[in-house]
Short mmCIF file of N, CA, C and O and ligand atoms in Angstrom, two decimals:
data_model
loop_
_atom_site.label_atom_id
_atom_site.label_comp_id
_atom_site.label_asym_id
_atom_site.label_seq_id
_atom_site.Cartn_x
_atom_site.Cartn_y
_atom_site.Cartn_z
N MET A 1 -189.91 149.79 -77.44
CA MET A 1 -188.68 149.01 -77.24
C MET A 1 -187.71 149.21 -78.39
O MET A 1 -186.68 148.56 -78.46
N SER A 2 -188.06 150.07 -79.34
CA SER A 2 -187.20 150.20 -80.51
C SER A 2 -185.85 150.84 -80.16
O SER A 2 -184.88 150.68 -80.87
N TRP A 3 -185.79 151.52 -79.00
CA TRP A 3 -184.50 152.11 -78.61
C TRP A 3 -183.46 151.01 -78.34
O TRP A 3 -182.28 151.19 -78.57
N VAL A 4 -183.94 149.85 -77.87
CA VAL A 4 -183.01 148.74 -77.62
C VAL A 4 -182.36 148.33 -78.93
O VAL A 4 -181.15 148.18 -79.04
N PHE A 5 -183.21 148.20 -79.95
CA PHE A 5 -182.73 147.82 -81.27
C PHE A 5 -181.76 148.87 -81.81
O PHE A 5 -180.70 148.54 -82.33
N ARG A 6 -182.17 150.15 -81.63
CA ARG A 6 -181.31 151.24 -82.13
C ARG A 6 -179.96 151.24 -81.44
O ARG A 6 -178.93 151.40 -82.07
N THR A 7 -179.98 151.00 -80.13
CA THR A 7 -178.73 150.98 -79.37
C THR A 7 -177.83 149.84 -79.85
O THR A 7 -176.63 150.01 -80.05
N MET A 8 -178.46 148.68 -80.09
CA MET A 8 -177.68 147.52 -80.55
C MET A 8 -177.09 147.77 -81.93
O MET A 8 -175.94 147.45 -82.19
N THR A 9 -177.91 148.32 -82.82
CA THR A 9 -177.44 148.62 -84.17
C THR A 9 -176.27 149.60 -84.11
O THR A 9 -175.26 149.42 -84.78
N PHE A 10 -176.43 150.62 -83.25
CA PHE A 10 -175.38 151.61 -83.09
C PHE A 10 -174.07 150.94 -82.62
O PHE A 10 -173.01 151.17 -83.19
N ALA A 11 -174.20 150.07 -81.62
CA ALA A 11 -173.02 149.40 -81.07
C ALA A 11 -172.33 148.56 -82.16
O ALA A 11 -171.11 148.53 -82.26
N LEU A 12 -173.12 147.92 -83.00
CA LEU A 12 -172.59 147.07 -84.07
C LEU A 12 -171.83 147.90 -85.08
O LEU A 12 -170.71 147.58 -85.46
N VAL A 13 -172.47 149.01 -85.51
CA VAL A 13 -171.87 149.86 -86.53
C VAL A 13 -170.57 150.48 -86.01
O VAL A 13 -169.57 150.54 -86.70
N VAL A 14 -170.60 150.89 -84.74
CA VAL A 14 -169.43 151.54 -84.15
C VAL A 14 -168.27 150.55 -84.01
O VAL A 14 -167.12 150.89 -84.19
N SER A 15 -168.60 149.27 -83.70
CA SER A 15 -167.52 148.30 -83.46
C SER A 15 -166.92 147.76 -84.77
O SER A 15 -165.82 147.24 -84.77
N MET A 16 -167.63 147.92 -85.90
CA MET A 16 -167.15 147.38 -87.17
C MET A 16 -165.74 147.83 -87.55
O MET A 16 -164.90 147.01 -87.87
N PRO A 17 -165.49 149.17 -87.56
CA PRO A 17 -164.17 149.61 -88.05
C PRO A 17 -163.02 149.14 -87.18
O PRO A 17 -161.87 149.18 -87.63
N THR A 18 -163.30 148.67 -85.97
CA THR A 18 -162.21 148.21 -85.10
C THR A 18 -161.74 146.81 -85.49
O THR A 18 -160.72 146.35 -85.03
N MET A 19 -162.51 146.14 -86.36
CA MET A 19 -162.08 144.82 -86.80
C MET A 19 -160.93 144.96 -87.79
O MET A 19 -160.98 145.83 -88.65
N PRO A 20 -159.91 144.11 -87.67
CA PRO A 20 -158.75 144.25 -88.56
C PRO A 20 -159.13 144.06 -90.03
O PRO A 20 -160.04 143.29 -90.34
N ALA A 21 -158.42 144.75 -90.90
CA ALA A 21 -158.73 144.73 -92.33
C ALA A 21 -158.60 143.32 -92.92
O ALA A 21 -159.35 142.96 -93.81
N PHE A 22 -157.68 142.52 -92.39
CA PHE A 22 -157.46 141.19 -92.97
C PHE A 22 -158.58 140.22 -92.62
O PHE A 22 -158.62 139.11 -93.10
N ALA A 23 -159.53 140.67 -91.78
CA ALA A 23 -160.64 139.80 -91.39
C ALA A 23 -161.62 139.56 -92.54
O ALA A 23 -162.56 138.81 -92.40
N GLN A 24 -161.37 140.21 -93.69
CA GLN A 24 -162.28 140.01 -94.83
C GLN A 24 -162.27 138.55 -95.28
O GLN A 24 -163.23 138.07 -95.84
N GLN A 25 -161.14 137.85 -95.07
CA GLN A 25 -161.14 136.43 -95.34
C GLN A 25 -161.40 135.72 -94.02
O GLN A 25 -160.69 135.93 -93.05
N THR A 26 -162.43 134.89 -93.97
CA THR A 26 -162.81 134.26 -92.71
C THR A 26 -161.80 133.18 -92.36
O THR A 26 -161.65 132.21 -93.10
N ALA A 27 -161.13 133.35 -91.24
CA ALA A 27 -160.17 132.34 -90.80
C ALA A 27 -160.93 131.17 -90.19
O ALA A 27 -161.90 131.37 -89.47
N PRO A 28 -160.49 129.93 -90.50
CA PRO A 28 -161.19 128.78 -89.92
C PRO A 28 -161.02 128.71 -88.41
O PRO A 28 -160.03 129.17 -87.87
N GLN A 29 -162.01 128.14 -87.73
CA GLN A 29 -161.97 127.97 -86.28
C GLN A 29 -160.94 126.90 -85.92
O GLN A 29 -160.60 126.06 -86.74
N PRO A 30 -160.45 126.93 -84.66
CA PRO A 30 -159.38 126.01 -84.24
C PRO A 30 -159.65 124.54 -84.56
O PRO A 30 -158.76 123.84 -85.04
N GLU A 31 -160.89 124.07 -84.33
CA GLU A 31 -161.20 122.66 -84.59
C GLU A 31 -161.08 122.35 -86.09
O GLU A 31 -160.56 121.31 -86.48
N ARG A 32 -161.55 123.30 -86.92
CA ARG A 32 -161.47 123.13 -88.37
C ARG A 32 -160.00 123.22 -88.83
O ARG A 32 -159.61 122.52 -89.76
N VAL A 33 -159.21 124.05 -88.16
CA VAL A 33 -157.78 124.14 -88.48
C VAL A 33 -157.13 122.77 -88.30
O VAL A 33 -156.37 122.32 -89.16
N ARG A 34 -157.46 122.09 -87.20
CA ARG A 34 -156.89 120.75 -86.96
C ARG A 34 -157.28 119.81 -88.09
O ARG A 34 -156.46 119.03 -88.56
N GLU A 35 -158.55 119.89 -88.52
CA GLU A 35 -159.01 119.02 -89.62
C GLU A 35 -158.28 119.35 -90.92
O GLU A 35 -157.90 118.44 -91.67
N LEU A 36 -158.11 120.65 -91.19
CA LEU A 36 -157.46 121.05 -92.44
C LEU A 36 -155.99 120.64 -92.46
O LEU A 36 -155.48 120.18 -93.48
N VAL A 37 -155.32 120.79 -91.32
CA VAL A 37 -153.91 120.39 -91.24
C VAL A 37 -153.80 118.89 -91.49
O VAL A 37 -152.95 118.42 -92.26
N HIS A 38 -154.73 118.13 -90.88
CA HIS A 38 -154.74 116.68 -91.04
C HIS A 38 -155.01 116.32 -92.51
O HIS A 38 -154.33 115.46 -93.08
N LEU A 39 -155.98 117.00 -93.14
CA LEU A 39 -156.31 116.76 -94.55
C LEU A 39 -155.08 116.97 -95.44
O LEU A 39 -154.75 116.12 -96.27
N VAL A 40 -154.40 118.09 -95.25
CA VAL A 40 -153.25 118.41 -96.11
C VAL A 40 -152.12 117.41 -95.87
O VAL A 40 -151.54 116.88 -96.82
N ARG A 41 -151.84 117.12 -94.60
CA ARG A 41 -150.74 116.20 -94.29
C ARG A 41 -151.04 114.78 -94.81
O ARG A 41 -150.15 114.11 -95.31
N GLN A 42 -152.30 114.33 -94.66
CA GLN A 42 -152.63 112.95 -95.03
C GLN A 42 -153.05 112.84 -96.49
O GLN A 42 -152.41 112.15 -97.28
N ASP A 43 -154.15 113.52 -96.88
CA ASP A 43 -154.72 113.36 -98.22
C ASP A 43 -153.84 114.00 -99.29
O ASP A 43 -153.50 113.36 -100.28
N CYS A 44 -153.49 115.24 -99.10
CA CYS A 44 -152.62 115.91 -100.06
C CYS A 44 -151.26 115.23 -100.02
O CYS A 44 -150.62 115.03 -101.06
N GLY A 45 -150.84 114.85 -98.80
CA GLY A 45 -149.54 114.21 -98.62
C GLY A 45 -149.42 112.88 -99.35
O GLY A 45 -148.32 112.47 -99.72
N SER A 46 -150.56 112.21 -99.59
CA SER A 46 -150.49 110.92 -100.28
C SER A 46 -149.96 111.09 -101.70
O SER A 46 -149.38 110.18 -102.25
N CYS A 47 -150.15 112.25 -102.28
CA CYS A 47 -149.59 112.53 -103.62
C CYS A 47 -148.37 113.45 -103.55
O CYS A 47 -147.43 113.30 -104.31
N HIS A 48 -148.44 114.43 -102.66
CA HIS A 48 -147.37 115.45 -102.63
C HIS A 48 -146.26 115.07 -101.65
O HIS A 48 -145.36 115.87 -101.42
N GLY A 49 -146.33 113.87 -101.10
CA GLY A 49 -145.31 113.42 -100.16
C GLY A 49 -145.72 113.75 -98.74
O GLY A 49 -146.27 114.81 -98.49
N LEU A 50 -145.46 112.85 -97.80
CA LEU A 50 -145.91 113.06 -96.42
C LEU A 50 -145.22 114.26 -95.79
O LEU A 50 -145.73 114.86 -94.86
N THR A 51 -144.05 114.64 -96.30
CA THR A 51 -143.40 115.86 -95.82
C THR A 51 -143.62 117.00 -96.82
O THR A 51 -142.99 118.04 -96.72
N LEU A 52 -144.53 116.76 -97.80
CA LEU A 52 -144.89 117.74 -98.83
C LEU A 52 -143.70 118.11 -99.73
O LEU A 52 -143.71 119.15 -100.38
N GLN A 53 -142.67 117.25 -99.75
CA GLN A 53 -141.48 117.52 -100.56
C GLN A 53 -141.68 117.06 -102.00
O GLN A 53 -140.79 117.18 -102.83
N GLY A 54 -142.85 116.47 -102.28
CA GLY A 54 -143.13 116.01 -103.64
C GLY A 54 -143.18 114.50 -103.71
O GLY A 54 -142.58 113.80 -102.90
N GLY A 55 -143.96 114.00 -104.65
CA GLY A 55 -144.13 112.57 -104.88
C GLY A 55 -144.71 112.46 -106.27
O GLY A 55 -144.12 112.93 -107.24
N LEU A 56 -145.93 111.91 -106.35
CA LEU A 56 -146.67 111.96 -107.62
C LEU A 56 -146.94 113.42 -108.00
O LEU A 56 -146.81 113.80 -109.16
N GLY A 57 -147.29 114.23 -107.03
CA GLY A 57 -147.48 115.67 -107.23
C GLY A 57 -146.22 116.42 -106.84
O GLY A 57 -145.38 115.89 -106.11
N PRO A 58 -146.09 117.67 -107.29
CA PRO A 58 -144.87 118.45 -107.00
C PRO A 58 -144.80 118.85 -105.52
O PRO A 58 -145.77 118.75 -104.79
N ALA A 59 -143.62 119.29 -105.10
CA ALA A 59 -143.39 119.74 -103.73
C ALA A 59 -144.33 120.91 -103.41
O ALA A 59 -144.60 121.76 -104.26
N LEU A 60 -144.84 120.92 -102.18
CA LEU A 60 -145.68 122.03 -101.71
C LEU A 60 -144.95 122.77 -100.59
O LEU A 60 -145.53 123.17 -99.59
N THR A 61 -143.64 122.91 -100.78
CA THR A 61 -142.82 123.57 -99.77
C THR A 61 -142.85 125.08 -99.96
O THR A 61 -143.27 125.59 -101.00
N VAL A 62 -142.35 125.79 -98.94
CA VAL A 62 -142.26 127.25 -99.02
C VAL A 62 -141.44 127.64 -100.25
O VAL A 62 -141.85 128.50 -101.04
N ALA A 63 -140.29 126.97 -100.44
CA ALA A 63 -139.41 127.31 -101.56
C ALA A 63 -140.12 127.12 -102.90
O ALA A 63 -139.93 127.91 -103.82
N ALA A 64 -140.94 126.06 -102.99
CA ALA A 64 -141.61 125.77 -104.25
C ALA A 64 -142.77 126.72 -104.53
O ALA A 64 -143.06 127.03 -105.68
N LEU A 65 -143.43 127.19 -103.49
CA LEU A 65 -144.68 127.93 -103.69
C LEU A 65 -144.61 129.43 -103.40
O LEU A 65 -145.49 130.18 -103.83
N ARG A 66 -143.57 129.87 -102.73
CA ARG A 66 -143.48 131.26 -102.27
C ARG A 66 -143.75 132.27 -103.39
O ARG A 66 -144.46 133.24 -103.20
N GLU A 67 -143.15 132.03 -104.56
CA GLU A 67 -143.24 133.01 -105.66
C GLU A 67 -144.49 132.84 -106.52
O GLU A 67 -144.72 133.62 -107.43
N LYS A 68 -145.25 131.77 -106.28
CA LYS A 68 -146.39 131.50 -107.16
C LYS A 68 -147.61 132.32 -106.74
O LYS A 68 -147.84 132.55 -105.55
N PRO A 69 -148.41 132.76 -107.74
CA PRO A 69 -149.58 133.58 -107.42
C PRO A 69 -150.60 132.79 -106.60
O PRO A 69 -150.97 131.67 -106.94
N ARG A 70 -151.00 133.41 -105.49
CA ARG A 70 -151.89 132.77 -104.53
C ARG A 70 -153.20 132.33 -105.18
O ARG A 70 -153.66 131.22 -104.95
N ASP A 71 -153.78 133.21 -106.00
CA ASP A 71 -155.08 132.91 -106.60
C ASP A 71 -155.06 131.65 -107.44
O ASP A 71 -156.00 130.85 -107.43
N SER A 72 -153.98 131.45 -108.20
CA SER A 72 -153.94 130.28 -109.07
C SER A 72 -153.75 129.01 -108.25
O SER A 72 -154.26 127.94 -108.60
N LEU A 73 -153.02 129.11 -107.12
CA LEU A 73 -152.86 127.94 -106.25
C LEU A 73 -154.20 127.60 -105.59
O LEU A 73 -154.56 126.41 -105.48
N VAL A 74 -154.94 128.62 -105.18
CA VAL A 74 -156.27 128.39 -104.59
C VAL A 74 -157.17 127.73 -105.63
O VAL A 74 -157.88 126.76 -105.35
N ALA A 75 -157.11 128.23 -106.88
CA ALA A 75 -157.93 127.66 -107.96
C ALA A 75 -157.55 126.21 -108.23
O ALA A 75 -158.42 125.37 -108.50
N THR A 76 -156.24 125.90 -108.12
CA THR A 76 -155.79 124.52 -108.32
C THR A 76 -156.38 123.59 -107.27
O THR A 76 -156.86 122.50 -107.58
N ILE A 77 -156.39 124.05 -106.01
CA ILE A 77 -156.93 123.22 -104.93
C ILE A 77 -158.44 123.03 -105.11
O ILE A 77 -158.96 121.92 -105.00
N LEU A 78 -159.14 124.09 -105.44
CA LEU A 78 -160.60 123.99 -105.57
C LEU A 78 -161.02 123.23 -106.81
O LEU A 78 -161.93 122.39 -106.78
N GLY A 79 -160.36 123.50 -107.93
CA GLY A 79 -160.79 122.95 -109.21
C GLY A 79 -159.97 121.77 -109.71
O GLY A 79 -160.33 121.14 -110.69
N GLY A 80 -158.85 121.49 -109.03
CA GLY A 80 -157.95 120.47 -109.53
C GLY A 80 -157.24 120.95 -110.79
O GLY A 80 -157.39 122.10 -111.19
N ARG A 81 -156.44 120.06 -111.39
CA ARG A 81 -155.80 120.37 -112.66
C ARG A 81 -156.25 119.31 -113.66
O ARG A 81 -155.72 118.20 -113.67
N PRO A 82 -157.25 119.66 -114.48
CA PRO A 82 -157.76 118.69 -115.45
C PRO A 82 -156.63 118.10 -116.30
O PRO A 82 -155.71 118.82 -116.68
N GLY A 83 -156.71 116.80 -116.53
CA GLY A 83 -155.67 116.14 -117.32
C GLY A 83 -154.48 115.71 -116.50
O GLY A 83 -153.54 115.12 -117.03
N THR A 84 -154.48 116.03 -115.20
CA THR A 84 -153.42 115.57 -114.29
C THR A 84 -154.11 114.85 -113.12
O THR A 84 -155.33 114.97 -112.96
N PRO A 85 -153.34 114.14 -112.29
CA PRO A 85 -153.99 113.46 -111.15
C PRO A 85 -154.50 114.41 -110.07
O PRO A 85 -155.21 113.98 -109.16
N MET A 86 -154.16 115.70 -110.15
CA MET A 86 -154.59 116.66 -109.11
C MET A 86 -156.11 116.80 -109.12
O MET A 86 -156.69 117.34 -110.06
N PRO A 87 -156.77 116.26 -108.05
CA PRO A 87 -158.25 116.26 -108.01
C PRO A 87 -158.81 117.58 -107.48
O PRO A 87 -158.11 118.29 -106.75
N PRO A 88 -160.06 117.91 -107.81
CA PRO A 88 -160.68 119.10 -107.23
C PRO A 88 -161.11 118.85 -105.79
O PRO A 88 -161.61 117.78 -105.48
N PHE A 89 -160.89 119.85 -104.92
CA PHE A 89 -161.28 119.71 -103.52
C PHE A 89 -162.47 120.59 -103.17
O PHE A 89 -162.80 120.74 -101.99
N ARG A 90 -163.10 121.18 -104.20
CA ARG A 90 -164.32 121.96 -103.95
C ARG A 90 -165.37 120.99 -103.38
O ARG A 90 -165.54 119.90 -103.92
N GLY A 91 -166.01 121.39 -102.29
CA GLY A 91 -166.95 120.49 -101.63
C GLY A 91 -166.33 119.87 -100.40
O GLY A 91 -167.02 119.50 -99.46
N ILE A 92 -165.00 119.77 -100.41
CA ILE A 92 -164.29 119.25 -99.23
C ILE A 92 -163.77 120.44 -98.43
O ILE A 92 -163.85 120.47 -97.21
N VAL A 93 -163.24 121.43 -99.15
CA VAL A 93 -162.87 122.70 -98.51
C VAL A 93 -163.58 123.84 -99.24
O VAL A 93 -163.82 123.75 -100.45
N VAL A 94 -163.94 124.89 -98.49
CA VAL A 94 -164.53 126.08 -99.12
C VAL A 94 -163.39 127.00 -99.54
O VAL A 94 -162.23 126.78 -99.18
N GLU A 95 -163.72 128.05 -100.30
CA GLU A 95 -162.69 128.91 -100.87
C GLU A 95 -161.79 129.53 -99.80
O GLU A 95 -160.56 129.55 -99.96
N ASP A 96 -162.39 130.02 -98.71
CA ASP A 96 -161.58 130.62 -97.64
C ASP A 96 -160.61 129.61 -97.05
O ASP A 96 -159.51 129.97 -96.64
N GLU A 97 -161.04 128.34 -96.98
CA GLU A 97 -160.17 127.31 -96.42
C GLU A 97 -159.04 126.98 -97.39
O GLU A 97 -157.90 126.76 -96.97
N ALA A 98 -159.33 126.96 -98.70
CA ALA A 98 -158.28 126.75 -99.70
C ALA A 98 -157.27 127.90 -99.62
O ALA A 98 -156.06 127.67 -99.70
N ALA A 99 -157.77 129.12 -99.46
CA ALA A 99 -156.88 130.29 -99.33
C ALA A 99 -156.03 130.17 -98.07
O ALA A 99 -154.84 130.47 -98.08
N TRP A 100 -156.65 129.69 -97.01
CA TRP A 100 -155.94 129.49 -95.74
C TRP A 100 -154.82 128.46 -95.93
O TRP A 100 -153.69 128.65 -95.48
N ILE A 101 -155.14 127.35 -96.63
CA ILE A 101 -154.14 126.30 -96.88
C ILE A 101 -152.97 126.88 -97.68
O ILE A 101 -151.80 126.65 -97.34
N VAL A 102 -153.28 127.63 -98.74
CA VAL A 102 -152.21 128.20 -99.58
C VAL A 102 -151.32 129.15 -98.77
O VAL A 102 -150.09 129.07 -98.84
N GLU A 103 -151.95 129.99 -97.95
CA GLU A 103 -151.16 130.92 -97.13
C GLU A 103 -150.23 130.15 -96.19
O GLU A 103 -149.07 130.51 -96.02
N ARG A 104 -150.76 129.08 -95.57
CA ARG A 104 -149.93 128.29 -94.66
C ARG A 104 -148.80 127.60 -95.44
O ARG A 104 -147.68 127.55 -94.99
N LEU A 105 -149.12 127.04 -96.63
CA LEU A 105 -148.09 126.36 -97.42
C LEU A 105 -146.97 127.34 -97.80
O LEU A 105 -145.80 126.98 -97.80
N GLN A 106 -147.34 128.58 -98.10
CA GLN A 106 -146.35 129.56 -98.54
C GLN A 106 -145.47 130.06 -97.40
O GLN A 106 -144.46 130.70 -97.64
N GLU A 107 -145.88 129.78 -96.16
CA GLU A 107 -145.05 130.23 -95.03
C GLU A 107 -144.51 129.05 -94.22
O GLU A 107 -143.80 129.25 -93.25
N GLY A 108 -144.83 127.81 -94.61
CA GLY A 108 -144.37 126.63 -93.88
C GLY A 108 -145.55 125.98 -93.19
O GLY A 108 -146.10 126.56 -92.25
N PHE A 109 -145.95 124.80 -93.66
CA PHE A 109 -147.20 124.21 -93.18
C PHE A 109 -147.04 123.65 -91.77
O PHE A 109 -146.04 123.02 -91.45
N PRO A 110 -148.05 123.89 -90.89
CA PRO A 110 -147.97 123.39 -89.51
C PRO A 110 -147.96 121.85 -89.45
O PRO A 110 -148.45 121.19 -90.36
N VAL A 111 -147.39 121.32 -88.37
CA VAL A 111 -147.39 119.87 -88.20
C VAL A 111 -148.79 119.42 -87.79
O VAL A 111 -149.57 120.19 -87.23
N ASP A 112 -149.09 118.16 -88.08
CA ASP A 112 -150.40 117.60 -87.77
C ASP A 112 -150.39 117.06 -86.35
O ASP A 112 -149.91 115.98 -86.08
N ALA A 113 -150.98 117.86 -85.45
CA ALA A 113 -150.99 117.49 -84.03
C ALA A 113 -151.83 116.23 -83.81
O ALA A 113 -151.62 115.50 -82.86
N GLY A 114 -152.80 115.97 -84.72
CA GLY A 114 -153.68 114.82 -84.56
C GLY A 114 -153.04 113.52 -85.03
O GLY A 114 -153.58 112.45 -84.78
N ALA A 115 -151.90 113.60 -85.72
CA ALA A 115 -151.30 112.40 -86.32
C ALA A 115 -150.87 111.40 -85.26
O ALA A 115 -150.88 110.20 -85.50
N ALA A 116 -150.48 111.88 -84.08
CA ALA A 116 -149.98 111.01 -83.05
C ALA A 116 -151.10 110.28 -82.31
O ALA A 116 -150.89 109.30 -81.64
N ARG A 117 -152.32 110.79 -82.46
CA ARG A 117 -153.45 110.19 -81.76
C ARG A 117 -153.78 108.81 -82.25
O ARG A 117 -153.68 108.54 -83.45
C1 HEC B 1 -154.21 112.14 -106.48
C2 HEC B 1 -153.01 112.90 -106.26
C3 HEC B 1 -153.11 114.30 -105.66
C4 HEC B 1 -153.76 114.69 -104.52
C5 HEC B 1 -154.59 113.84 -103.56
C6 HEC B 1 -153.51 116.11 -104.37
N1 HEC B 1 -152.73 116.56 -105.37
FE1 HEC B 1 -152.13 118.51 -105.68
N2 HEC B 1 -151.26 117.98 -107.42
C7 HEC B 1 -151.16 116.69 -107.91
C8 HEC B 1 -150.43 116.73 -109.18
C9 HEC B 1 -150.09 115.54 -110.04
C10 HEC B 1 -150.14 118.10 -109.42
C11 HEC B 1 -149.40 118.69 -110.63
C12 HEC B 1 -150.43 119.04 -111.66
C13 HEC B 1 -149.74 119.57 -112.90
O1 HEC B 1 -149.04 118.79 -113.55
O2 HEC B 1 -149.92 120.76 -113.18
C14 HEC B 1 -150.66 118.85 -108.30
C15 HEC B 1 -150.56 120.23 -108.16
C16 HEC B 1 -150.89 120.92 -107.03
C17 HEC B 1 -150.63 122.31 -106.80
C18 HEC B 1 -149.95 123.26 -107.77
C19 HEC B 1 -148.48 123.26 -107.41
C20 HEC B 1 -147.70 124.21 -108.26
O3 HEC B 1 -146.48 124.27 -108.02
O4 HEC B 1 -148.27 124.89 -109.12
C21 HEC B 1 -151.08 122.63 -105.57
C22 HEC B 1 -151.00 123.97 -104.85
C23 HEC B 1 -151.62 121.42 -105.02
N3 HEC B 1 -151.51 120.40 -105.93
C24 HEC B 1 -152.14 121.35 -103.76
C25 HEC B 1 -152.80 120.23 -103.28
C26 HEC B 1 -153.50 120.22 -102.02
C27 HEC B 1 -153.56 121.36 -101.03
C28 HEC B 1 -154.06 118.98 -101.91
C29 HEC B 1 -154.96 118.47 -100.82
C30 HEC B 1 -156.10 119.33 -100.47
C31 HEC B 1 -153.67 118.22 -103.09
N4 HEC B 1 -152.92 119.01 -103.89
C32 HEC B 1 -153.99 116.88 -103.31
C33 HEC B 1 -151.64 115.54 -107.32
C34 HEC B 1 -152.44 115.50 -106.20
#
């Protein structure tokens, strides 16, 4: 029966290169996306303003973040900013999710579809 295994392995190896290059960062699933949007709008929004225009924390708008290095913003979300009220979110979001949040913030954060519920 090892030919079955060989055929499957072959199919896997052959299909790999057809996956887009940007797939190296795992995109969150739709249900998790809804949770992340809700988290940013509500929890992050409690400091950064409900429209993310700034409050206790600075604005998280496209204009404010577009030019900033992505890695340092991801590090800020995961590790917080010691000595400031910005708390660490490691444990609440994984690194890929923090990267996903930063990418969305830099292009305009989606509205929270769950907020109306
Ligand atoms: C308790 C308040 C608070 C919460 C909650 C909070 N932040 Fe912050 N955040 C801050 C403050 C204050 C700063 C500014 C820190 C400094 O002075 O460098 C900051 C800074 C940042 C920065 C850096 C901005 C820049 O221009 O460099 C990012 C990005 C950020 N927060 C994202 C988030 C995200 C995403 C969340 C939710 C997952 C979040 N924050 C939740 C208070 C908060």
